[in-house]
Coordinates of C-alpha atoms in Angstrom, one line a residue:
Chain A
M1 CA 177.6 49.3 138.9
G2 CA 179.4 46.0 139.4
R3 CA 178.8 42.7 137.6
H4 CA 175.2 41.8 137.1
F5 CA 174.2 38.2 137.1
R6 CA 170.4 38.3 137.1
P7 CA 170.0 38.7 133.3
A8 CA 172.2 35.7 132.7
R9 CA 170.4 33.6 135.3
V10 CA 166.9 34.3 134.2
A11 CA 166.2 30.7 133.1
Q12 CA 167.7 29.1 136.3
A13 CA 165.9 31.6 138.6
T14 CA 162.6 30.8 136.9
K15 CA 163.3 27.1 137.2
E16 CA 163.9 27.4 140.9
L17 CA 160.8 29.5 141.4
M18 CA 158.6 27.0 139.6
A19 CA 160.1 24.2 141.6
A20 CA 159.2 26.1 144.8
N21 CA 155.7 26.7 143.4
L22 CA 156.1 30.4 143.7
V23 CA 155.5 30.7 139.9
H24 CA 152.7 28.6 138.5
D25 CA 152.7 29.5 134.8
T26 CA 155.6 28.5 132.6
P27 CA 156.7 31.8 131.0
R28 CA 156.3 31.9 127.2
W29 CA 160.0 32.4 126.8
Y30 CA 161.1 29.5 128.9
K31 CA 161.3 26.8 126.2
A32 CA 163.0 29.2 123.8
V33 CA 165.7 30.4 126.3
N34 CA 166.3 26.8 127.4
M35 CA 166.7 25.6 123.8
I36 CA 169.1 28.5 123.0
P37 CA 171.4 29.2 125.9
P38 CA 173.1 32.7 126.1
A39 CA 176.6 33.0 124.7
E40 CA 179.7 33.0 127.0
I41 CA 180.5 36.3 128.5
L42 CA 183.3 37.9 130.6
T43 CA 186.1 35.6 129.6
R44 CA 189.0 37.0 127.6
P45 CA 190.4 34.8 125.0
Y46 CA 193.8 35.4 123.4
P47 CA 193.2 38.1 120.8
V48 CA 193.9 37.9 117.0
Q49 CA 197.5 38.9 116.4
H50 CA 197.8 41.2 113.4
T51 CA 201.6 41.3 113.6
T52 CA 203.8 38.5 114.8
P53 CA 204.5 39.0 118.5
N54 CA 208.1 39.5 119.5
P55 CA 209.6 36.0 120.0
H56 CA 212.5 37.3 122.1
A57 CA 210.2 39.0 124.7
R58 CA 210.9 37.3 128.0
R59 CA 207.8 38.7 129.8
P60 CA 205.3 39.8 127.2
R61 CA 202.9 42.4 128.5
N62 CA 199.2 43.1 127.6
L63 CA 198.7 39.7 126.1
F64 CA 194.9 40.0 126.1
K65 CA 194.7 43.5 124.7
P66 CA 193.4 43.7 121.1
T67 CA 196.3 44.4 118.7
R68 CA 196.6 47.1 116.1
M69 CA 195.4 46.2 112.6
V70 CA 198.2 46.8 110.0
Y71 CA 198.0 46.7 106.2
P72 CA 200.7 47.2 103.6
E73 CA 198.7 50.2 102.2
D74 CA 199.3 52.1 105.5
E75 CA 202.9 52.8 104.7
L76 CA 202.1 53.8 101.1
R77 CA 199.3 56.1 102.3
R78 CA 201.7 57.8 104.7
D79 CA 204.3 58.3 102.0
F80 CA 201.8 59.7 99.5
F81 CA 200.1 62.1 101.9
R82 CA 203.4 63.3 103.2
D83 CA 204.4 64.2 99.7
H84 CA 201.0 65.6 98.7
P85 CA 199.6 67.2 101.9
W86 CA 196.9 69.2 100.0
E87 CA 195.4 66.0 98.8
L88 CA 194.1 65.6 102.4
A89 CA 192.1 68.7 101.9
R90 CA 190.0 67.1 99.2
P91 CA 186.6 65.9 100.4
R92 CA 186.2 62.1 100.6
M93 CA 183.2 59.9 100.3
I94 CA 183.2 57.2 102.9
L95 CA 179.7 55.8 102.6
E96 CA 179.7 52.1 101.6
L97 CA 177.3 50.8 99.0
D98 CA 176.6 47.2 100.0
G99 CA 179.9 46.1 101.6
K100 CA 181.2 44.6 98.3
D101 CA 182.6 47.9 97.1
A102 CA 186.1 46.6 96.8
R103 CA 184.9 43.8 94.4
Y104 CA 183.7 46.4 91.9
L105 CA 187.2 47.8 91.6
D106 CA 189.9 46.6 89.2
W107 CA 193.2 48.3 89.7
S108 CA 194.7 46.7 86.7
K109 CA 192.7 49.1 84.5
G110 CA 194.1 52.3 86.0
L111 CA 193.3 55.0 88.6
R112 CA 189.8 55.8 87.6
Q113 CA 187.3 53.3 89.1
P114 CA 183.5 53.2 88.9
G115 CA 181.9 54.6 92.0
M116 CA 185.1 56.0 93.5
P117 CA 186.3 59.6 93.1
L118 CA 189.9 60.2 92.1
S119 CA 192.0 60.6 95.2
G120 CA 195.2 59.5 96.9
E121 CA 193.6 56.2 97.8
C122 CA 193.5 55.4 94.1
V123 CA 197.2 56.0 93.8
V124 CA 197.9 53.8 96.8
Q125 CA 195.8 50.9 95.5
R126 CA 197.3 51.2 92.0
Q127 CA 200.8 51.3 93.4
L128 CA 200.1 48.2 95.4
W129 CA 198.6 46.4 92.4
L130 CA 201.7 47.2 90.4
M131 CA 204.0 46.1 93.2
E132 CA 202.2 42.7 93.5
N133 CA 201.4 42.0 89.8
V134 CA 204.2 43.4 87.8
P135 CA 207.4 41.4 87.9
N136 CA 210.6 43.1 89.1
M137 CA 208.6 46.1 90.3
T138 CA 210.0 48.0 93.3
K139 CA 207.9 50.1 95.6
E140 CA 209.5 53.3 94.4
A141 CA 209.0 52.5 90.7
A142 CA 205.4 51.6 91.3
Y143 CA 204.9 54.8 93.3
D144 CA 206.4 56.9 90.4
A145 CA 204.2 55.1 87.8
A146 CA 201.0 55.5 89.8
R147 CA 201.9 59.1 90.7
R148 CA 202.4 60.1 87.1
E149 CA 199.1 58.7 86.1
F150 CA 197.5 60.7 88.9
Y151 CA 199.2 63.9 87.9
E152 CA 197.9 63.5 84.3
L153 CA 194.4 63.0 85.5
R154 CA 194.5 66.0 88.0
Q155 CA 195.9 68.1 85.2
L156 CA 193.0 67.0 83.0
E157 CA 190.6 68.0 85.7
D158 CA 192.2 71.4 85.9
I159 CA 192.0 72.0 82.2
Q160 CA 188.3 70.9 82.2
R161 CA 187.6 73.4 84.9
R162 CA 189.3 76.2 83.1
I163 CA 187.5 75.4 79.8
A164 CA 184.2 75.2 81.7
V165 CA 184.7 78.7 83.1
E166 CA 185.5 80.0 79.7
E167 CA 182.4 78.4 78.2
A168 CA 180.3 79.7 81.0
R169 CA 181.5 83.3 80.5
M170 CA 180.8 82.9 76.8
V171 CA 177.1 82.3 77.5
G172 CA 176.8 85.1 79.9
A173 CA 177.7 83.7 83.3
Y174 CA 179.6 85.9 85.7
F175 CA 181.5 84.8 88.7
G176 CA 182.1 86.3 92.1
K177 CA 185.4 87.6 93.4
S178 CA 188.5 85.5 92.9
T179 CA 190.6 84.6 95.8
L180 CA 193.1 87.3 95.0
Q181 CA 190.4 90.0 94.8
Y182 CA 188.9 88.8 98.0
G183 CA 192.3 89.0 99.7
M184 CA 192.9 92.5 98.2
D185 CA 189.5 93.6 99.7
I186 CA 190.5 92.4 103.1
E187 CA 193.8 94.2 102.8
D188 CA 192.1 97.4 101.7
K189 CA 189.7 97.2 104.6
E190 CA 192.5 96.7 107.0
Y191 CA 194.4 99.6 105.5
E192 CA 191.4 101.9 105.9
R193 CA 191.1 100.8 109.6
W194 CA 194.8 101.5 110.1
K195 CA 194.5 104.9 108.5
K196 CA 191.8 105.9 111.0
W197 CA 193.9 104.6 113.8
A198 CA 197.0 106.4 112.5
A199 CA 195.0 109.7 112.3
V200 CA 193.9 109.3 115.9
E201 CA 197.5 108.6 117.0
I202 CA 198.8 111.6 115.1
N203 CA 196.2 113.7 116.8
K204 CA 197.3 112.5 120.2
M205 CA 200.9 113.2 119.5
E206 CA 200.0 116.8 118.4
V207 CA 198.1 117.3 121.6
E208 CA 201.1 116.1 123.6
K209 CA 203.3 118.6 121.8
Q210 CA 200.9 121.4 122.4
K211 CA 200.7 120.6 126.1
A212 CA 204.4 121.3 126.3
Y213 CA 203.7 124.9 125.4
T214 CA 200.4 125.6 127.0
N215 CA 201.7 126.0 130.6
V216 CA 204.4 128.5 129.6
V217 CA 203.6 131.8 131.3
D218 CA 204.7 135.2 129.6
V219 CA 206.0 137.4 132.6
P220 CA 205.9 141.0 131.0
N221 CA 202.6 142.9 131.1
N222 CA 201.3 140.8 134.0
P223 CA 201.4 143.1 137.1
V224 CA 200.1 140.5 139.6
I225 CA 202.8 138.0 138.8
E226 CA 205.5 140.8 138.8
E227 CA 204.4 141.8 142.4
E228 CA 204.6 138.1 143.6
L229 CA 208.0 137.7 142.1
L230 CA 209.2 140.9 143.8
N231 CA 207.8 139.7 147.1
D232 CA 209.7 136.4 146.8
V233 CA 212.9 138.2 146.0
L234 CA 212.3 140.5 149.0
Chain B
M1 CA 179.2 81.2 91.6
I2 CA 177.5 80.7 88.3
I3 CA 174.1 82.2 87.5
R4 CA 172.3 80.7 84.6
N5 CA 168.9 81.0 83.2
I6 CA 167.3 77.8 84.1
G7 CA 165.0 76.6 81.3
L8 CA 161.6 75.9 82.5
R9 CA 161.5 72.1 82.4
H10 CA 158.3 71.8 84.3
G11 CA 154.7 72.4 83.4
R12 CA 154.1 76.1 83.2
Q13 CA 150.7 76.8 84.7
V14 CA 151.0 74.2 87.5
I15 CA 154.2 75.7 88.7
A16 CA 153.1 79.3 88.0
A17 CA 150.1 78.9 90.3
S18 CA 152.3 77.9 93.2
A19 CA 154.9 80.5 92.3
S20 CA 152.5 83.4 92.3
P21 CA 153.8 86.4 94.3
S22 CA 151.2 86.2 97.0
C23 CA 152.0 82.5 97.7
C24 CA 155.7 83.2 97.7
V25 CA 155.4 86.0 100.2
R26 CA 153.3 83.8 102.4
A27 CA 155.6 80.9 102.3
L28 CA 158.8 82.9 102.8
S29 CA 157.8 85.4 105.4
T30 CA 158.4 84.5 109.0
S31 CA 156.2 87.2 110.4
A32 CA 152.5 86.5 111.1
A33 CA 151.5 89.7 109.2
K34 CA 149.2 89.2 106.3
S35 CA 150.5 89.8 102.8
A36 CA 149.4 92.7 100.7
T37 CA 147.5 90.5 98.3
T38 CA 145.2 87.8 99.6
T39 CA 145.7 84.3 98.3
P40 CA 143.0 82.8 96.1
R41 CA 141.0 80.3 98.0
A42 CA 138.8 77.6 96.6
P43 CA 135.5 78.9 95.5
T44 CA 132.7 78.2 98.0
N45 CA 129.2 77.6 97.0
V46 CA 127.8 81.0 98.0
P47 CA 124.4 81.9 96.6
S48 CA 124.8 84.5 93.8
F49 CA 122.8 87.3 95.4
F50 CA 125.4 87.4 98.3
T51 CA 128.4 87.8 96.0
T52 CA 129.6 90.9 94.2
P53 CA 130.4 90.8 90.5
E54 CA 134.2 91.1 91.4
Q55 CA 133.9 88.1 93.7
R56 CA 132.1 86.1 91.0
A57 CA 134.7 87.0 88.4
R58 CA 137.5 85.9 90.8
Q59 CA 135.7 82.6 91.5
E60 CA 135.4 82.0 87.8
A61 CA 139.1 82.8 87.3
I62 CA 140.1 80.3 90.0
K63 CA 137.8 77.6 88.6
A64 CA 139.3 78.2 85.1
E65 CA 142.8 77.8 86.6
I66 CA 141.9 74.6 88.4
D67 CA 140.3 73.2 85.2
K68 CA 143.6 73.6 83.4
V69 CA 145.5 71.6 86.0
P70 CA 145.1 68.1 84.5
D71 CA 146.4 69.2 81.0
N72 CA 149.3 71.1 82.6
F73 CA 150.2 68.1 84.8
K74 CA 150.2 65.9 81.7
E75 CA 152.5 68.3 79.9
F76 CA 154.7 68.5 83.0
R77 CA 155.1 64.7 83.2
S78 CA 155.9 64.4 79.5
I79 CA 158.6 67.1 79.8
Q80 CA 160.0 65.3 82.9
K81 CA 160.1 62.0 81.0
K82 CA 162.0 63.6 78.1
T83 CA 164.5 65.4 80.3
V84 CA 165.2 62.7 82.9
K85 CA 168.1 61.2 80.9
M86 CA 169.7 64.6 80.3
G87 CA 172.8 65.6 82.4
G88 CA 174.9 63.1 84.4
E89 CA 174.0 59.6 85.3
T90 CA 173.1 59.3 88.9
H91 CA 173.3 56.0 90.8
P92 CA 171.8 55.9 94.2
R93 CA 174.4 54.9 96.7
H94 CA 172.3 54.0 99.7
L95 CA 168.7 54.6 100.5
P96 CA 168.3 55.0 104.2
D97 CA 164.7 53.7 104.1
E98 CA 165.6 50.4 102.4
M99 CA 165.9 48.5 105.7
L100 CA 162.5 49.6 106.7
K101 CA 160.9 49.1 103.4
Y102 CA 162.6 45.8 102.5
P103 CA 163.8 44.2 105.7
P104 CA 166.2 41.4 105.2
H105 CA 165.9 38.0 106.9
D106 CA 169.6 37.6 107.5
A107 CA 172.6 40.0 107.6
T108 CA 175.7 39.0 105.7
L109 CA 179.2 40.1 106.8
E110 CA 179.2 42.6 103.9
M111 CA 175.9 44.1 105.0
L112 CA 177.1 44.5 108.5
M113 CA 180.3 46.2 107.4
A114 CA 178.4 48.6 105.1
A115 CA 176.1 49.5 108.0
Q116 CA 179.2 50.4 110.1
A117 CA 178.3 47.8 112.7
H118 CA 181.9 46.9 113.3
M119 CA 183.0 50.4 114.5
G120 CA 183.5 50.5 118.2
H121 CA 184.5 53.4 120.4
N122 CA 187.9 55.0 121.2
T123 CA 190.2 52.4 122.7
S124 CA 190.5 54.4 126.0
L125 CA 186.7 54.2 126.5
W126 CA 186.3 50.4 126.3
N127 CA 184.9 47.9 128.7
P128 CA 187.5 45.2 129.0
A129 CA 184.7 42.6 129.5
N130 CA 184.0 43.1 125.7
Q131 CA 187.5 42.1 124.7
R132 CA 186.2 38.8 123.3
Y133 CA 184.1 40.6 120.7
I134 CA 186.9 42.9 119.5
Y135 CA 189.0 42.0 116.4
G136 CA 191.6 44.7 116.6
V137 CA 192.4 48.4 116.8
R138 CA 192.3 50.7 113.8
E139 CA 192.5 54.5 113.7
G140 CA 192.3 54.7 117.5
I141 CA 189.0 52.8 117.8
H142 CA 188.2 49.2 118.5
I143 CA 186.9 47.1 115.6
I144 CA 184.2 44.5 116.5
A145 CA 184.7 41.3 114.7
L146 CA 182.1 40.9 111.9
E147 CA 181.7 37.1 112.4
T148 CA 181.0 37.6 116.1
I149 CA 178.3 40.2 115.3
A150 CA 176.7 37.8 112.8
A151 CA 176.8 34.8 115.1
H152 CA 175.3 36.7 118.0
L153 CA 172.7 38.3 115.8
R154 CA 171.6 34.9 114.5
R155 CA 171.4 33.5 118.0
A156 CA 169.2 36.5 119.1
A157 CA 167.1 36.1 116.0
K158 CA 166.5 32.5 116.8
V159 CA 165.4 33.5 120.4
V160 CA 163.0 36.1 119.0
E161 CA 161.6 33.6 116.5
E162 CA 161.0 30.9 119.2
V163 CA 159.5 33.3 121.7
A164 CA 157.1 34.6 119.0
Y165 CA 156.3 31.0 118.1
H166 CA 155.4 30.2 121.7
G167 CA 153.0 33.2 121.8
G168 CA 155.3 35.5 123.8
L169 CA 155.0 39.3 123.8
I170 CA 158.2 41.0 122.5
L171 CA 159.0 44.6 123.3
F172 CA 161.3 46.5 121.1
V173 CA 163.0 49.4 122.8
G174 CA 165.0 52.2 121.1
T175 CA 165.1 55.5 122.9
R176 CA 167.7 57.3 120.9
K177 CA 167.0 59.9 118.3
G178 CA 166.3 58.3 115.0
Q179 CA 165.5 54.9 116.4
T180 CA 161.8 55.4 116.4
P181 CA 160.9 54.1 112.9
I182 CA 163.3 51.2 113.4
V183 CA 161.7 50.1 116.6
V184 CA 158.2 50.6 115.3
R185 CA 158.8 48.6 112.1
A186 CA 160.5 45.7 114.0
A187 CA 157.5 45.6 116.4
E188 CA 155.1 45.7 113.5
L189 CA 156.8 42.8 111.8
A190 CA 157.1 40.7 114.9
G191 CA 153.6 41.4 116.2
G192 CA 155.0 42.9 119.4
C193 CA 155.2 46.3 121.1
H194 CA 157.5 49.2 120.8
L195 CA 158.9 51.9 123.0
F196 CA 160.8 54.9 121.7
Q197 CA 160.4 57.3 124.6
Q198 CA 161.9 57.1 128.0
W199 CA 161.0 54.0 130.0
T200 CA 159.1 55.0 133.1
P201 CA 160.9 53.4 136.1
G202 CA 158.5 51.0 137.7
T203 CA 156.7 50.0 134.6
I204 CA 157.3 46.4 135.6
T205 CA 157.8 46.5 139.3
N206 CA 155.1 49.1 139.9
R207 CA 152.9 48.1 136.9
D208 CA 149.6 48.1 138.9
Q209 CA 149.9 51.8 139.2
I210 CA 151.7 52.8 136.0
L211 CA 150.0 50.5 133.5
A212 CA 146.6 50.7 135.0
Q213 CA 145.2 52.6 132.0
G214 CA 146.5 50.1 129.5
K215 CA 144.0 48.2 127.4
L216 CA 144.1 44.4 127.4
R217 CA 142.6 41.8 125.0
M218 CA 141.7 38.2 125.5
V219 CA 142.6 36.3 122.3
D220 CA 142.4 32.7 121.1
E221 CA 145.0 30.7 119.3
L222 CA 144.6 32.7 116.1
D223 CA 144.8 36.1 117.9
R224 CA 141.0 36.7 117.5
D225 CA 139.3 38.5 120.3
V226 CA 137.3 36.3 122.7
P227 CA 134.2 37.8 124.2
G228 CA 133.0 37.2 127.7
F229 CA 136.1 38.1 129.6
D230 CA 135.5 41.8 130.3
D231 CA 135.3 41.2 134.1
H232 CA 138.6 39.4 134.1
I233 CA 140.3 42.1 132.0
Q234 CA 139.1 44.8 134.4
D235 CA 140.5 42.9 137.4
C236 CA 143.7 41.2 136.2
R237 CA 147.2 42.6 136.6
P238 CA 148.9 44.4 133.6
V239 CA 151.0 42.0 131.5
I240 CA 154.8 42.2 131.3
P241 CA 156.8 41.4 128.1
D242 CA 158.2 37.9 127.5
L243 CA 161.3 39.3 125.7
V244 CA 162.8 42.7 125.6
V245 CA 165.0 43.8 122.7
C246 CA 166.9 47.0 123.5
L247 CA 168.9 49.0 120.9
N248 CA 170.6 51.2 123.5
P249 CA 171.2 49.5 126.8
L250 CA 173.5 52.2 128.0
E251 CA 170.6 54.6 128.3
N252 CA 168.1 52.0 129.7
Y253 CA 169.7 50.7 132.8
P254 CA 166.5 51.0 135.0
M255 CA 164.5 49.0 132.4
L256 CA 167.1 46.2 132.1
H257 CA 167.4 46.1 135.9
E258 CA 163.6 45.7 136.2
C259 CA 163.7 42.9 133.6
G260 CA 166.3 41.2 135.7
L261 CA 164.2 41.4 138.8
A262 CA 161.1 40.2 137.0
N263 CA 163.0 37.4 135.2
V264 CA 162.4 38.7 131.7
P265 CA 165.1 37.8 129.2
T266 CA 166.6 40.7 127.3
I267 CA 168.5 41.1 124.1
G268 CA 170.8 44.2 123.9
I269 CA 173.2 45.8 121.4
I270 CA 176.6 45.8 123.2
D271 CA 179.0 48.4 122.0
T272 CA 182.7 48.3 123.1
N273 CA 181.9 50.6 126.1
A274 CA 178.7 48.8 127.2
D275 CA 178.3 46.3 129.9
P276 CA 177.5 42.8 128.6
T277 CA 176.2 41.6 131.9
W278 CA 173.2 43.9 131.7
V279 CA 171.4 41.7 129.1
T280 CA 170.8 38.0 128.7
Y281 CA 171.7 37.8 125.0
Q282 CA 174.4 40.2 123.7
I283 CA 174.7 41.4 120.1
P284 CA 178.1 43.2 120.0
A285 CA 177.6 46.0 117.4
N286 CA 177.9 49.7 117.0
D287 CA 174.9 51.3 118.7
D288 CA 175.8 54.8 117.4
S289 CA 175.1 53.9 113.8
L290 CA 171.4 54.1 112.8
R291 CA 172.1 52.1 109.7
A292 CA 173.4 49.2 111.8
M293 CA 170.4 49.5 114.2
A294 CA 168.1 49.5 111.2
L295 CA 169.7 46.3 109.9
I296 CA 169.6 44.5 113.2
G297 CA 166.1 45.7 113.9
A298 CA 165.0 44.4 110.5
V299 CA 166.6 41.0 111.0
L300 CA 165.0 40.6 114.5
G301 CA 161.6 41.9 113.2
R302 CA 161.7 39.3 110.4
A303 CA 162.6 36.6 112.8
G304 CA 159.5 37.5 115.0
Q305 CA 157.4 37.5 111.8
R306 CA 158.5 34.0 110.9
G307 CA 157.7 32.9 114.5
Q308 CA 154.2 34.4 114.3
E309 CA 153.5 32.8 110.9
R310 CA 154.6 29.4 112.2
R311 CA 152.4 29.8 115.2
Y312 CA 149.4 30.6 113.1
A313 CA 150.1 27.8 110.7
D314 CA 150.3 25.3 113.6
A315 CA 147.2 26.8 115.3
E316 CA 145.3 26.1 112.1
E317 CA 146.4 22.5 112.2
G318 CA 145.3 22.4 115.8
I319 CA 148.7 22.5 117.5
I320 CA 148.7 25.3 120.0
S321 CA 152.2 26.3 121.2
W322 CA 151.2 28.1 124.4
E323 CA 149.0 27.4 127.4
T324 CA 146.3 29.4 129.0
P325 CA 147.5 31.3 132.0
S326 CA 146.4 29.9 135.4
E327 CA 144.5 33.1 136.4
V328 CA 142.4 32.8 133.2
R329 CA 141.7 29.2 134.0
R330 CA 140.8 30.2 137.6
F331 CA 138.5 33.0 136.3
V332 CA 136.7 30.6 133.9
Q333 CA 136.4 28.0 136.8
N334 CA 135.0 30.6 139.2
T335 CA 132.5 31.9 136.6
L336 CA 131.3 28.4 135.8
A337 CA 131.2 27.7 139.5
A338 CA 129.1 30.8 140.1
K339 CA 126.8 29.7 137.2
A340 CA 126.6 26.2 138.6
Q341 CA 125.7 27.7 142.0
E342 CA 122.9 29.7 140.4
K343 CA 121.6 26.7 138.7
K344 CA 121.7 24.8 142.0
D345 CA 119.8 27.5 143.7
Q346 CA 117.3 27.5 140.9
A347 CA 117.1 23.7 141.0
R348 CA 116.6 23.8 144.8
E349 CA 113.8 26.2 144.3
S350 CA 112.2 24.0 141.7
L351 CA 113.1 20.8 143.7
E352 CA 115.5 19.4 141.0
P353 CA 118.7 17.6 141.9
D354 CA 121.3 19.1 139.8
G355 CA 124.5 21.1 139.9
G356 CA 128.1 20.1 140.2
R357 CA 131.3 21.9 139.9
E358 CA 133.0 21.2 136.6
M359 CA 136.8 20.9 136.8
I360 CA 138.8 22.8 134.2
E361 CA 141.8 20.7 133.3
S362 CA 142.7 21.4 129.7
D363 CA 142.3 24.0 127.0
A364 CA 139.6 21.9 125.4
D365 CA 137.6 22.2 128.6
I366 CA 138.1 26.0 128.5
K367 CA 136.8 26.1 124.9
K368 CA 133.7 24.2 126.0
A369 CA 133.2 26.4 128.9
I370 CA 133.6 29.6 126.8
K371 CA 131.0 28.1 124.4
E372 CA 128.6 27.5 127.2
L373 CA 129.1 31.0 128.6
T374 CA 128.6 32.7 125.3
E375 CA 125.6 30.7 124.5
E376 CA 124.1 31.4 127.8
E377 CA 124.7 35.1 127.6
G378 CA 123.3 35.0 124.1
L379 CA 126.4 36.6 122.5

């Protein structure tokens, strides 16, 4: 399918048809489409540059390709999640409220923000706020400060979880298997399977051993064989 | 896994009735086999000498249970009111129905972003013709510029409003899964038509065959039915839309091609992998997000509604923004001519000079002619 020009030329085509008396009624859309011409298409303007292009490039390539969007938080995110890879395993909520979500957050107040669960993103934003708003603050110092706050809050969550389990057990709740117990069950199952396999293999080996002795023929008290042997000799 | 005894926070008897063993078995079993105990059915008015004492007792028990329902419901509601504030505070993040229930007249940049309208496809799947709409690349996908979306959406909304004002028929098309309520609501607001199933190829170019069963109405400036045109409705060609709004042009190429052939302007949602030349008015946006489609559908529907309201307001003042089609004029002319001929014949029979062909030149003439026709036919 190549370029299509009919949809863009709908008004002109109708004008020509009416001028040639091939269409008698002015279509009901005619005035509207003439009043509001379609937007420009197919041209490629110079795209938004998110990073300053290389001034020394003698023959810059891909001038009209959209550029990659870069933010200062990207580096901070990379550093944080490189140091805390298991934070990536935590579920994230990415649904936006009304688009003004960022305006409800105030990173001067700390890591916990309304409507946002505690995550690595909180650390990154807090670090950025500290870097931009606290005088003489380096990236590393801000990272350490934000990180420490984060560890405190995560530890608090862990303690809350532990106490909640204890409280639940106190009022009669019981829990399923722990991860260790689950792992042990899997190991036991595998061990039983291996035991069966081992028994079969042992059996096979015994049978092989027995085979080595089954074809041995005892010569005395066997007159037929004695006669044959004598015949061979003779 | 924690197992707790959940305190009954609901009304007892109301829930007990539905949680009775027979009902549970019925509801949960997938087999068609009947349960051991039969469910209690509503008591029928069977004369007493046909019912056994057990049946009568059962009917009375059912009736007693039903009589207790209002009191139980009242108790249930009071317990609900008392317990609603217990536990954690919940704040609804996003109600998927809100665009359908409360359609906005305009979409701000924040609303478009929250609706994920800016998320294009993977950079390797793009159509370079859409480069002008793209703001940048992020996480391997193209990001459509929000200002571009808003500007194109407003232009399309203006077109929808003006076409509706001039009495045009707008068709909203959305054939993807989940677009049905969006398209139906937009058409409802704009007083147009909707399509949520596959477009039958030939619906415009072969409409005499495909749309032969469709019903047509003759309406006046306030969209009231006009009697006396049944003959014309039976004979005339099926109508085609004056504007087509398509939420997924990539899946509707035959329809858009037919619109191009028939000179019908189209509005389409152009994602980064779509072809902008397929439609007359492009709205660059993410066509894979139902939330974005709901927002855009709502805005266009509201625009159509504004156009219709303006049209009715002007019609009540006497300003009619559209003209009668020439074939309707011709029909009225021919009918009047036939009537005049009848009159002439009658006059010739009764030796009276009369007759004359009335020329239909304006809408006022048509109105007069309709009045004459209806009076004559005694309608």
